[in-house]
Amino acid sequence: MLQGIRSDLARLSRLQLVYSVLAFCLLLGLCVEVPAFSQTHYTMTAFLRCTRENAIMQAFYLMKESQGERSLRRIVHKPVRVVFKNMAEINKSLRNYDALSWMSSQGEQVIFVNAKHRSAPPEALAALISHEAMHDDELNSLNEEVESWRFEAAVWMELKAKNPTLAKIPEGINALVDRENRLEQETRQGTLEQFVRSSPGYKDLPEDSPGFEHQQVSTNQ
């Protein structure tokens, strides 16, 4: 009987995996293009190791075709887990955080995305995840935050240019889109670095941190 139960569980796990893959394909409308993943190092299996969230899968696909690919490489190669989370369950003080990158004592990185953003456009999620993936160790700094926010803005601006319907979303409709539009505005005004450095949450951060590759990110705009 025990062997039979194990067999049933194994079949169920395989079915769940198949259903996850099919759901992802149907949501993107890309069933006929799935083989394209196998032509690169971004296989469906690699994506499924990092997330089981369909919305995040869509964001991965957009990152693959944009500047966000730089962060996607980090996510897939480590690999990193990316999940939606009620941030208040981590700590009540984090309930309004849009996302958080957490490093375990074993070196595992998990990117928590606020569950309130489940319905956000995948372009906005792609930009946010691109930012968080840059925080790939326990050390942080002002320069790291400036470049991470700059990179998030760059990814958003690129993806927004590819999908003009995003520019038609009114302010106040989607919180994550409002965030990305604010970053775009600060970038175009040349005030993004000042905006980041003035954040109260970063007041105790050192200027630099070991392990961070400090390099300017172009917006290509």
Coordinates of N, CA and C in Angstrom, one line a residue:
M1 N 0.8 -1.2 0.0 CA 0.0 0.0 0.0 C 0.9 1.3 0.0
L2 N 1.9 1.3 0.8 CA 2.8 2.4 0.9 C 3.4 2.7 -0.5
Q3 N 3.8 1.6 -1.2 CA 4.4 1.8 -2.5 C 3.4 2.4 -3.5
G4 N 2.1 2.0 -3.3 CA 1.1 2.6 -4.2 C 0.9 4.0 -3.9
I5 N 0.9 4.4 -2.7 CA 0.7 5.8 -2.3 C 1.9 6.7 -2.9
R6 N 3.1 6.1 -2.8 CA 4.2 6.8 -3.3 C 4.1 7.0 -4.8
S7 N 3.6 6.0 -5.5 CA 3.5 6.1 -7.0 C 2.4 7.2 -7.3
D8 N 1.3 7.2 -6.5 CA 0.3 8.2 -6.8 C 0.8 9.6 -6.6
L9 N 1.6 9.8 -5.5 CA 2.2 11.1 -5.2 C 3.2 11.5 -6.3
A10 N 3.9 10.5 -6.9 CA 4.9 10.9 -7.9 C 4.1 11.3 -9.2
R11 N 3.0 10.6 -9.5 CA 2.2 10.9 -10.7 C 1.6 12.3 -10.5
L12 N 1.1 12.6 -9.2 CA 0.5 13.9 -9.0 C 1.5 15.0 -9.1
S13 N 2.8 14.8 -8.7 CA 3.8 15.8 -8.8 C 4.1 16.1 -10.3
R14 N 4.1 15.0 -11.1 CA 4.4 15.2 -12.5 C 3.2 16.0 -13.2
L15 N 2.0 15.7 -12.8 CA 0.8 16.4 -13.3 C 0.8 17.8 -12.9
Q16 N 1.2 18.1 -11.7 CA 1.2 19.5 -11.2 C 2.3 20.3 -12.0
L17 N 3.4 19.7 -12.3 CA 4.4 20.3 -13.1 C 3.9 20.6 -14.5
V18 N 3.2 19.6 -15.1 CA 2.7 19.8 -16.5 C 1.6 20.9 -16.5
Y19 N 0.8 20.9 -15.5 CA -0.3 21.9 -15.4 C 0.3 23.3 -15.3
S20 N 1.4 23.4 -14.5 CA 2.1 24.7 -14.3 C 2.6 25.2 -15.6
V21 N 3.3 24.3 -16.4 CA 3.8 24.7 -17.7 C 2.7 25.1 -18.6
L22 N 1.7 24.3 -18.7 CA 0.6 24.7 -19.6 C -0.1 26.0 -19.2
A23 N -0.3 26.2 -17.9 CA -0.9 27.5 -17.5 C -0.1 28.7 -17.9
F24 N 1.2 28.5 -17.8 CA 2.1 29.6 -18.2 C 2.0 29.9 -19.7
C25 N 2.0 28.8 -20.5 CA 1.9 29.0 -21.9 C 0.6 29.7 -22.3
L26 N -0.5 29.2 -21.7 CA -1.8 29.8 -22.0 C -1.9 31.2 -21.7
L27 N -1.3 31.6 -20.5 CA -1.4 33.0 -20.1 C -0.6 33.9 -21.0
L28 N 0.5 33.4 -21.5 CA 1.3 34.3 -22.4 C 0.9 34.2 -23.8
G29 N 0.1 33.2 -24.1 CA -0.3 32.9 -25.5 C 0.9 32.6 -26.4
L30 N 1.8 31.8 -25.8 CA 3.1 31.5 -26.5 C 3.3 30.0 -26.6
C31 N 2.3 29.3 -26.6 CA 2.5 27.8 -26.7 C 3.3 27.4 -27.8
V32 N 3.1 28.0 -29.0 CA 3.9 27.5 -30.2 C 5.3 28.0 -30.1
E33 N 5.6 29.0 -29.1 CA 7.0 29.5 -29.1 C 7.8 28.9 -28.0
V34 N 7.2 28.0 -27.2 CA 7.9 27.4 -26.1 C 9.3 26.8 -26.4
P35 N 9.5 26.2 -27.6 CA 10.8 25.7 -27.9 C 11.9 26.7 -27.9
A36 N 11.5 28.0 -28.1 CA 12.5 29.1 -28.1 C 13.3 29.1 -26.8
F37 N 12.7 28.8 -25.7 CA 13.3 28.7 -24.4 C 14.5 27.8 -24.4
S38 N 14.3 26.6 -25.1 CA 15.3 25.6 -25.1 C 16.5 25.9 -26.0
Q39 N 16.4 27.0 -26.8 CA 17.5 27.5 -27.6 C 18.4 28.4 -26.9
T40 N 18.1 28.7 -25.6 CA 19.0 29.5 -24.8 C 19.2 28.8 -23.5
H41 N 19.9 29.5 -22.6 CA 20.1 28.9 -21.2 C 18.9 29.2 -20.4
Y42 N 17.9 29.9 -20.9 CA 16.6 30.2 -20.1 C 15.6 29.1 -20.4
T43 N 15.7 28.0 -19.8 CA 14.8 26.9 -20.1 C 13.6 27.0 -19.2
M44 N 12.5 26.4 -19.5 CA 11.3 26.4 -18.7 C 11.6 25.8 -17.3
T45 N 12.4 24.8 -17.3 CA 12.8 24.1 -16.1 C 13.5 25.1 -15.2
A46 N 14.4 25.9 -15.7 CA 15.1 26.9 -14.9 C 14.2 27.9 -14.3
F47 N 13.2 28.3 -15.1 CA 12.2 29.3 -14.6 C 11.4 28.7 -13.5
L48 N 11.0 27.5 -13.6 CA 10.2 26.8 -12.6 C 10.9 26.5 -11.3
R49 N 12.3 26.5 -11.4 CA 13.0 26.4 -10.2 C 13.0 27.7 -9.4
C50 N 12.8 28.8 -10.1 CA 12.8 30.1 -9.4 C 11.5 30.6 -9.0
T51 N 10.4 30.2 -9.6 CA 9.1 30.6 -9.2 C 8.0 29.7 -9.8
R52 N 6.9 29.7 -9.2 CA 5.7 28.9 -9.7 C 4.5 29.9 -9.9
E53 N 4.9 31.2 -9.8 CA 3.9 32.3 -10.0 C 3.8 32.7 -11.4
N54 N 2.6 32.5 -12.0 CA 2.4 32.8 -13.5 C 2.8 34.3 -13.8
A55 N 2.4 35.2 -12.9 CA 2.6 36.6 -13.1 C 4.1 36.9 -13.2
I56 N 4.9 36.2 -12.3 CA 6.3 36.4 -12.3 C 7.0 35.7 -13.5
M57 N 6.4 34.6 -13.9 CA 6.9 34.0 -15.1 C 6.8 35.0 -16.3
Q58 N 5.7 35.7 -16.4 CA 5.5 36.6 -17.5 C 6.6 37.7 -17.4
A59 N 6.9 38.2 -16.1 CA 7.9 39.2 -15.9 C 9.3 38.6 -16.4
F60 N 9.6 37.4 -16.1 CA 10.8 36.8 -16.5 C 11.0 36.8 -18.0
Y61 N 9.9 36.5 -18.7 CA 9.9 36.5 -20.2 C 10.2 37.9 -20.7
L62 N 9.7 38.9 -20.1 CA 9.9 40.3 -20.5 C 11.4 40.7 -20.2
M63 N 11.9 40.3 -19.0 CA 13.2 40.5 -18.6 C 14.2 39.9 -19.6
K64 N 13.9 38.8 -20.1 CA 14.7 38.0 -21.1 C 14.9 38.8 -22.3
E65 N 13.9 39.6 -22.7 CA 14.0 40.4 -24.0 C 14.3 41.9 -23.7
S66 N 14.9 42.2 -22.6 CA 15.2 43.6 -22.3 C 16.5 43.7 -21.5
Q67 N 16.8 44.9 -21.0 CA 17.9 45.1 -20.2 C 17.8 44.3 -18.9
G68 N 16.6 44.0 -18.5 CA 16.4 43.2 -17.3 C 17.1 41.8 -17.4
E69 N 17.5 41.4 -18.6 CA 18.2 40.1 -18.7 C 19.4 40.0 -17.9
R70 N 20.0 41.2 -17.6 CA 21.2 41.2 -16.7 C 20.8 40.7 -15.3
S71 N 19.7 41.0 -14.8 CA 19.2 40.5 -13.5 C 18.7 39.1 -13.6
L72 N 18.0 38.8 -14.7 CA 17.5 37.4 -14.9 C 18.6 36.4 -14.9
R73 N 19.8 36.8 -15.4 CA 21.0 35.8 -15.4 C 21.3 35.5 -13.9
R74 N 21.3 36.5 -13.1 CA 21.6 36.3 -11.7 C 20.5 35.3 -11.0
I75 N 19.3 35.6 -11.3 CA 18.2 34.8 -10.8 C 18.3 33.4 -11.1
V76 N 18.5 33.1 -12.4 CA 18.5 31.7 -12.9 C 19.7 31.0 -12.6
H77 N 20.9 31.6 -12.6 CA 22.1 30.9 -12.3 C 22.4 30.6 -10.9
K78 N 21.8 31.3 -9.9 CA 22.1 31.0 -8.5 C 21.5 29.7 -8.0
P79 N 20.2 29.3 -8.2 CA 19.1 30.1 -8.6 C 18.5 30.9 -7.4
V80 N 17.7 31.9 -7.7 CA 17.0 32.7 -6.7 C 15.5 32.4 -6.8
R81 N 14.8 32.3 -5.6 CA 13.4 32.2 -5.6 C 12.7 33.5 -5.6
V82 N 11.7 33.7 -6.4 CA 10.9 34.9 -6.4 C 9.4 34.6 -6.1
V83 N 8.9 35.1 -5.1 CA 7.5 34.8 -4.6 C 6.7 36.0 -4.3
F84 N 5.4 35.9 -4.4 CA 4.5 36.9 -3.8 C 4.4 36.7 -2.3
K85 N 4.3 37.7 -1.5 CA 4.2 37.6 -0.1 C 3.5 38.7 0.6
N86 N 2.6 38.4 1.5 CA 2.0 39.4 2.4 C 3.1 39.9 3.3
M87 N 3.6 41.1 3.0 CA 4.9 41.6 3.7 C 4.7 41.7 5.2
A88 N 3.4 41.9 5.6 CA 3.2 42.1 7.1 C 3.4 40.8 7.8
E89 N 3.4 39.7 7.1 CA 3.7 38.4 7.7 C 5.2 38.2 8.1
I90 N 6.0 39.0 7.4 CA 7.4 39.0 7.7 C 7.7 39.9 8.9
N91 N 7.1 41.1 8.8 CA 7.2 42.1 9.9 C 6.2 43.1 9.6
K92 N 5.4 43.5 10.6 CA 4.4 44.6 10.4 C 5.0 45.9 9.8
S93 N 6.2 46.2 10.1 CA 6.8 47.4 9.6 C 7.1 47.3 8.1
L94 N 7.0 46.1 7.6 CA 7.3 46.0 6.1 C 6.1 45.9 5.3
R95 N 4.9 46.1 5.9 CA 3.7 45.8 5.2 C 3.5 46.7 3.9
N96 N 4.1 47.8 3.8 CA 4.0 48.7 2.6 C 5.2 48.6 1.7
Y97 N 6.1 47.7 2.0 CA 7.3 47.5 1.1 C 6.8 46.9 -0.2
D98 N 7.3 47.4 -1.3 CA 6.9 46.8 -2.6 C 7.6 45.5 -2.8
A99 N 8.8 45.4 -2.3 CA 9.6 44.1 -2.5 C 10.8 44.1 -1.5
L100 N 11.3 43.0 -1.3 CA 12.4 42.8 -0.4 C 13.3 41.6 -0.8
S101 N 14.6 41.8 -0.9 CA 15.5 40.7 -1.1 C 16.1 40.2 0.2
W102 N 16.0 38.9 0.4 CA 16.4 38.4 1.7 C 17.4 37.3 1.5
M103 N 18.5 37.3 2.2 CA 19.6 36.3 2.2 C 19.6 35.5 3.4
S104 N 19.5 34.2 3.2 CA 19.5 33.3 4.4 C 20.9 33.1 4.8
S105 N 21.1 32.5 6.0 CA 22.5 32.2 6.5 C 23.2 31.2 5.7
Q106 N 22.5 30.4 4.8 CA 23.1 29.5 3.9 C 23.3 30.1 2.6
G107 N 23.1 31.4 2.4 CA 23.4 32.0 1.2 C 22.2 32.0 0.1
E108 N 21.1 31.4 0.5 CA 19.9 31.4 -0.4 C 19.3 32.8 -0.5
Q109 N 19.0 33.2 -1.7 CA 18.4 34.5 -1.9 C 16.9 34.3 -2.3
V110 N 16.0 35.0 -1.6 CA 14.6 35.0 -1.9 C 14.2 36.4 -2.1
I111 N 13.5 36.7 -3.2 CA 12.9 38.0 -3.5 C 11.4 37.9 -3.2
F112 N 11.0 38.7 -2.2 CA 9.6 38.7 -1.8 C 9.0 40.0 -2.5
V113 N 7.9 39.7 -3.3 CA 7.2 40.8 -3.9 C 5.9 41.0 -3.2
N114 N 5.5 42.2 -2.8 CA 4.3 42.4 -2.1 C 3.1 41.8 -2.8
A115 N 2.3 41.0 -2.1 CA 1.2 40.3 -2.8 C 0.2 41.2 -3.4
K116 N 0.2 42.5 -2.9 CA -0.8 43.4 -3.5 C -0.5 43.8 -5.0
H117 N 0.7 43.3 -5.4 CA 1.1 43.6 -6.8 C 0.8 42.4 -7.8
R118 N 0.1 41.4 -7.3 CA -0.2 40.3 -8.2 C -0.8 40.7 -9.5
S119 N -1.6 41.7 -9.5 CA -2.4 42.1 -10.7 C -1.6 43.3 -11.5
A120 N -0.4 43.6 -11.0 CA 0.3 44.7 -11.7 C 0.7 44.2 -13.1
P121 N 0.9 45.1 -14.1 CA 1.4 44.8 -15.4 C 2.7 44.0 -15.3
P122 N 2.9 43.0 -16.1 CA 4.2 42.3 -16.0 C 5.4 43.1 -16.2
E123 N 5.2 44.2 -17.0 CA 6.4 45.1 -17.2 C 6.8 45.8 -15.9
A124 N 5.8 46.2 -15.1 CA 6.2 46.8 -13.8 C 6.8 45.8 -12.9
L125 N 6.3 44.5 -12.9 CA 6.9 43.5 -12.1 C 8.4 43.2 -12.6
A126 N 8.6 43.2 -13.9 CA 9.9 42.9 -14.4 C 10.9 44.0 -14.0
A127 N 10.5 45.3 -13.9 CA 11.3 46.3 -13.5 C 11.7 46.2 -12.0
L128 N 10.6 45.9 -11.2 CA 10.8 45.8 -9.8 C 11.8 44.6 -9.5
I129 N 11.6 43.5 -10.1 CA 12.4 42.3 -9.9 C 13.8 42.5 -10.3
S130 N 14.0 43.3 -11.4 CA 15.3 43.6 -11.9 C 16.1 44.4 -10.9
H131 N 15.4 45.2 -10.2 CA 16.0 46.0 -9.1 C 16.5 45.0 -8.0
E132 N 15.5 44.3 -7.5 CA 15.8 43.4 -6.3 C 16.9 42.4 -6.5
A133 N 17.0 41.9 -7.7 CA 18.0 40.9 -8.0 C 19.4 41.4 -7.9
M134 N 19.6 42.7 -7.9 CA 20.9 43.3 -7.8 C 21.4 43.2 -6.4
H135 N 20.5 43.0 -5.4 CA 20.9 42.9 -4.0 C 21.2 41.4 -3.7
D136 N 22.3 40.9 -4.2 CA 22.6 39.5 -4.1 C 23.6 39.1 -3.0
D137 N 23.7 39.9 -2.0 CA 24.5 39.6 -0.8 C 23.9 40.3 0.4
E138 N 24.5 40.1 1.5 CA 24.0 40.6 2.8 C 24.4 42.1 3.0
L139 N 25.3 42.6 2.2 CA 25.8 44.0 2.3 C 25.1 44.9 1.4
N140 N 24.8 46.1 1.8 CA 24.1 47.1 1.0 C 24.8 48.5 1.2
S141 N 24.6 49.4 0.3 CA 25.2 50.7 0.3 C 24.4 51.7 -0.5
L142 N 24.7 53.0 -0.3 CA 24.0 54.0 -1.1 C 24.2 53.8 -2.6
N143 N 25.5 53.6 -2.9 CA 25.8 53.4 -4.4 C 25.0 52.2 -5.0
E144 N 24.9 51.1 -4.2 CA 24.2 50.0 -4.7 C 22.7 50.3 -4.9
E145 N 22.1 51.0 -3.9 CA 20.7 51.4 -4.0 C 20.5 52.4 -5.2
V146 N 21.4 53.3 -5.4 CA 21.2 54.3 -6.5 C 21.2 53.5 -7.8
E147 N 22.2 52.6 -8.0 CA 22.3 51.9 -9.3 C 21.1 50.9 -9.4
S148 N 20.6 50.3 -8.3 CA 19.5 49.4 -8.4 C 18.2 50.1 -8.8
W149 N 18.0 51.3 -8.2 CA 16.8 52.1 -8.6 C 17.0 52.6 -10.0
R150 N 18.2 53.0 -10.4 CA 18.4 53.5 -11.8 C 18.1 52.4 -12.8
F151 N 18.6 51.2 -12.4 CA 18.4 50.0 -13.3 C 16.9 49.7 -13.4
E152 N 16.2 49.8 -12.3 CA 14.7 49.5 -12.4 C 14.0 50.5 -13.3
A153 N 14.4 51.8 -13.2 CA 13.8 52.8 -14.1 C 14.2 52.5 -15.5
A154 N 15.4 52.1 -15.8 CA 15.8 51.8 -17.2 C 15.0 50.7 -17.8
V155 N 14.8 49.6 -17.0 CA 14.0 48.5 -17.5 C 12.5 48.9 -17.7
W156 N 12.0 49.7 -16.8 CA 10.6 50.2 -17.0 C 10.4 51.0 -18.2
M157 N 11.3 52.0 -18.4 CA 11.3 52.9 -19.5 C 11.4 52.1 -20.9
E158 N 12.2 51.1 -20.9 CA 12.4 50.3 -22.1 C 11.1 49.5 -22.4
L159 N 10.6 48.8 -21.4 CA 9.4 48.0 -21.6 C 8.2 48.9 -21.9
K160 N 8.1 50.0 -21.2 CA 7.0 50.9 -21.4 C 7.0 51.4 -22.9
A161 N 8.1 51.7 -23.4 CA 8.2 52.1 -24.8 C 7.8 51.0 -25.8
K162 N 7.9 49.8 -25.4 CA 7.5 48.7 -26.2 C 6.0 48.4 -26.1
N163 N 5.4 48.9 -25.0 CA 4.0 48.7 -24.8 C 3.3 50.0 -24.5
P164 N 3.0 50.8 -25.5 CA 2.4 52.1 -25.3 C 1.1 52.2 -24.4
T165 N 0.4 51.1 -24.3 CA -0.8 51.1 -23.5 C -0.5 51.4 -22.0
L166 N 0.7 51.1 -21.6 CA 1.1 51.4 -20.2 C 1.1 52.9 -19.9
A167 N 1.3 53.7 -20.9 CA 1.3 55.2 -20.7 C -0.1 55.7 -20.5
K168 N -1.1 54.9 -20.8 CA -2.5 55.3 -20.7 C -3.1 54.9 -19.3
I169 N -2.4 54.3 -18.4 CA -2.9 53.9 -17.1 C -2.9 55.2 -16.2
P170 N -4.0 55.6 -15.8 CA -4.1 56.8 -15.0 C -3.4 56.6 -13.6
E171 N -2.9 57.7 -13.1 CA -2.3 57.7 -11.7 C -3.4 57.3 -10.7
G172 N -3.0 56.4 -9.8 CA -3.9 56.0 -8.7 C -4.6 54.7 -9.0
I173 N -4.4 54.2 -10.2 CA -5.1 52.9 -10.6 C -4.3 51.7 -10.2
N174 N -3.0 51.8 -10.3 CA -2.1 50.7 -10.0 C -0.9 51.2 -9.2
A175 N -0.7 50.8 -8.0 CA 0.4 51.3 -7.1 C 1.8 51.1 -7.7
L176 N 2.0 49.9 -8.3 CA 3.3 49.6 -8.8 C 3.6 50.4 -10.1
V177 N 2.6 50.7 -10.9 CA 2.8 51.5 -12.1 C 3.1 52.9 -11.6
D178 N 2.4 53.4 -10.6 CA 2.7 54.7 -10.1 C 4.2 54.8 -9.6
R179 N 4.7 53.8 -9.0 CA 6.1 53.8 -8.5 C 7.0 53.9 -9.7
E180 N 6.7 53.1 -10.7 CA 7.6 53.1 -11.9 C 7.6 54.4 -12.7
N181 N 6.4 55.0 -12.8 CA 6.3 56.3 -13.4 C 7.0 57.4 -12.7
R182 N 7.0 57.3 -11.3 CA 7.7 58.3 -10.5 C 9.2 58.1 -10.8
L183 N 9.7 56.9 -10.9 CA 11.1 56.7 -11.2 C 11.5 57.2 -12.6
E184 N 10.6 57.0 -13.5 CA 10.8 57.5 -14.9 C 10.9 59.0 -14.8
Q185 N 10.0 59.7 -14.1 CA 10.0 61.1 -14.0 C 11.3 61.6 -13.4
E186 N 11.7 61.0 -12.3 CA 13.0 61.4 -11.6 C 14.2 61.2 -12.6
T187 N 14.1 60.1 -13.3 CA 15.2 59.9 -14.2 C 15.3 60.9 -15.3
R188 N 14.2 61.3 -15.9 CA 14.2 62.2 -17.0 C 14.5 63.6 -16.5
Q189 N 14.2 63.9 -15.2 CA 14.6 65.2 -14.7 C 16.0 65.3 -14.1
G190 N 16.7 64.1 -14.1 CA 18.0 64.0 -13.6 C 18.1 64.1 -12.1
T191 N 17.0 63.7 -11.4 CA 17.0 63.9 -10.0 C 16.9 62.5 -9.3
L192 N 17.1 61.4 -10.0 CA 16.8 60.1 -9.4 C 17.8 59.8 -8.3
E193 N 19.1 60.1 -8.4 CA 20.1 59.9 -7.4 C 19.7 60.6 -6.1
Q194 N 19.3 61.9 -6.3 CA 19.0 62.7 -5.1 C 17.7 62.1 -4.4
F195 N 16.8 61.6 -5.3 CA 15.5 61.0 -4.7 C 15.9 59.8 -3.9
V196 N 16.8 59.0 -4.4 CA 17.1 57.7 -3.6 C 17.9 58.1 -2.4
R197 N 18.9 58.9 -2.5 CA 19.8 59.3 -1.4 C 19.0 60.0 -0.2
S198 N 17.9 60.6 -0.6 CA 17.1 61.3 0.5 C 16.1 60.4 1.2
S199 N 16.1 59.2 0.8 CA 15.1 58.2 1.4 C 15.5 58.0 2.9
P200 N 14.6 58.2 3.8 CA 14.9 58.0 5.3 C 15.4 56.5 5.6
G201 N 14.9 55.6 4.8 CA 15.3 54.2 5.0 C 16.8 53.9 4.7
Y202 N 17.5 54.8 4.0 CA 18.8 54.6 3.6 C 19.8 55.5 4.4
K203 N 19.3 56.2 5.3 CA 20.2 57.2 6.0 C 21.4 56.6 6.7
D204 N 21.3 55.3 7.1 CA 22.4 54.7 7.8 C 23.3 53.8 7.0
L205 N 23.1 53.8 5.7 CA 23.8 53.0 4.8 C 25.2 53.6 4.5
P206 N 26.2 52.8 4.4 CA 27.6 53.3 4.0 C 27.5 53.7 2.5
E207 N 28.5 54.4 2.1 CA 28.6 54.9 0.7 C 28.8 53.7 -0.3
D208 N 29.7 52.8 0.1 CA 30.0 51.7 -0.8 C 29.9 50.4 0.0
S209 N 29.7 49.3 -0.7 CA 29.7 48.0 -0.1 C 30.5 47.0 -0.9
P210 N 31.3 46.1 -0.2 CA 32.1 45.1 -0.9 C 31.2 44.2 -1.7
G211 N 31.7 43.8 -2.9 CA 30.9 42.8 -3.7 C 30.0 43.4 -4.7
F212 N 29.8 44.8 -4.6 CA 28.9 45.4 -5.5 C 29.7 46.0 -6.7
E213 N 29.3 45.6 -7.9 CA 29.9 46.1 -9.1 C 29.3 47.4 -9.4
H214 N 30.0 48.5 -9.1 CA 29.4 49.8 -9.3 C 29.6 50.3 -10.7
Q215 N 28.6 50.3 -11.5 CA 28.7 50.8 -12.8 C 27.4 51.5 -13.2
Q216 N 27.5 52.5 -14.0 CA 26.4 53.3 -14.4 C 25.5 52.5 -15.3
V217 N 24.2 52.7 -15.2 CA 23.2 52.0 -16.0 C 22.6 53.0 -17.0
S218 N 22.7 52.7 -18.3 CA 22.1 53.6 -19.3 C 20.6 53.3 -19.5
T219 N 19.8 54.3 -19.7 CA 18.4 54.1 -19.9 C 18.1 53.9 -21.3
N220 N 19.0 54.1 -22.2 CA 18.8 53.9 -23.7 C 17.6 54.7 -24.2
Q221 N 17.4 55.8 -23.6 CA 16.2 56.6 -24.0 C 16.7 57.9 -24.6

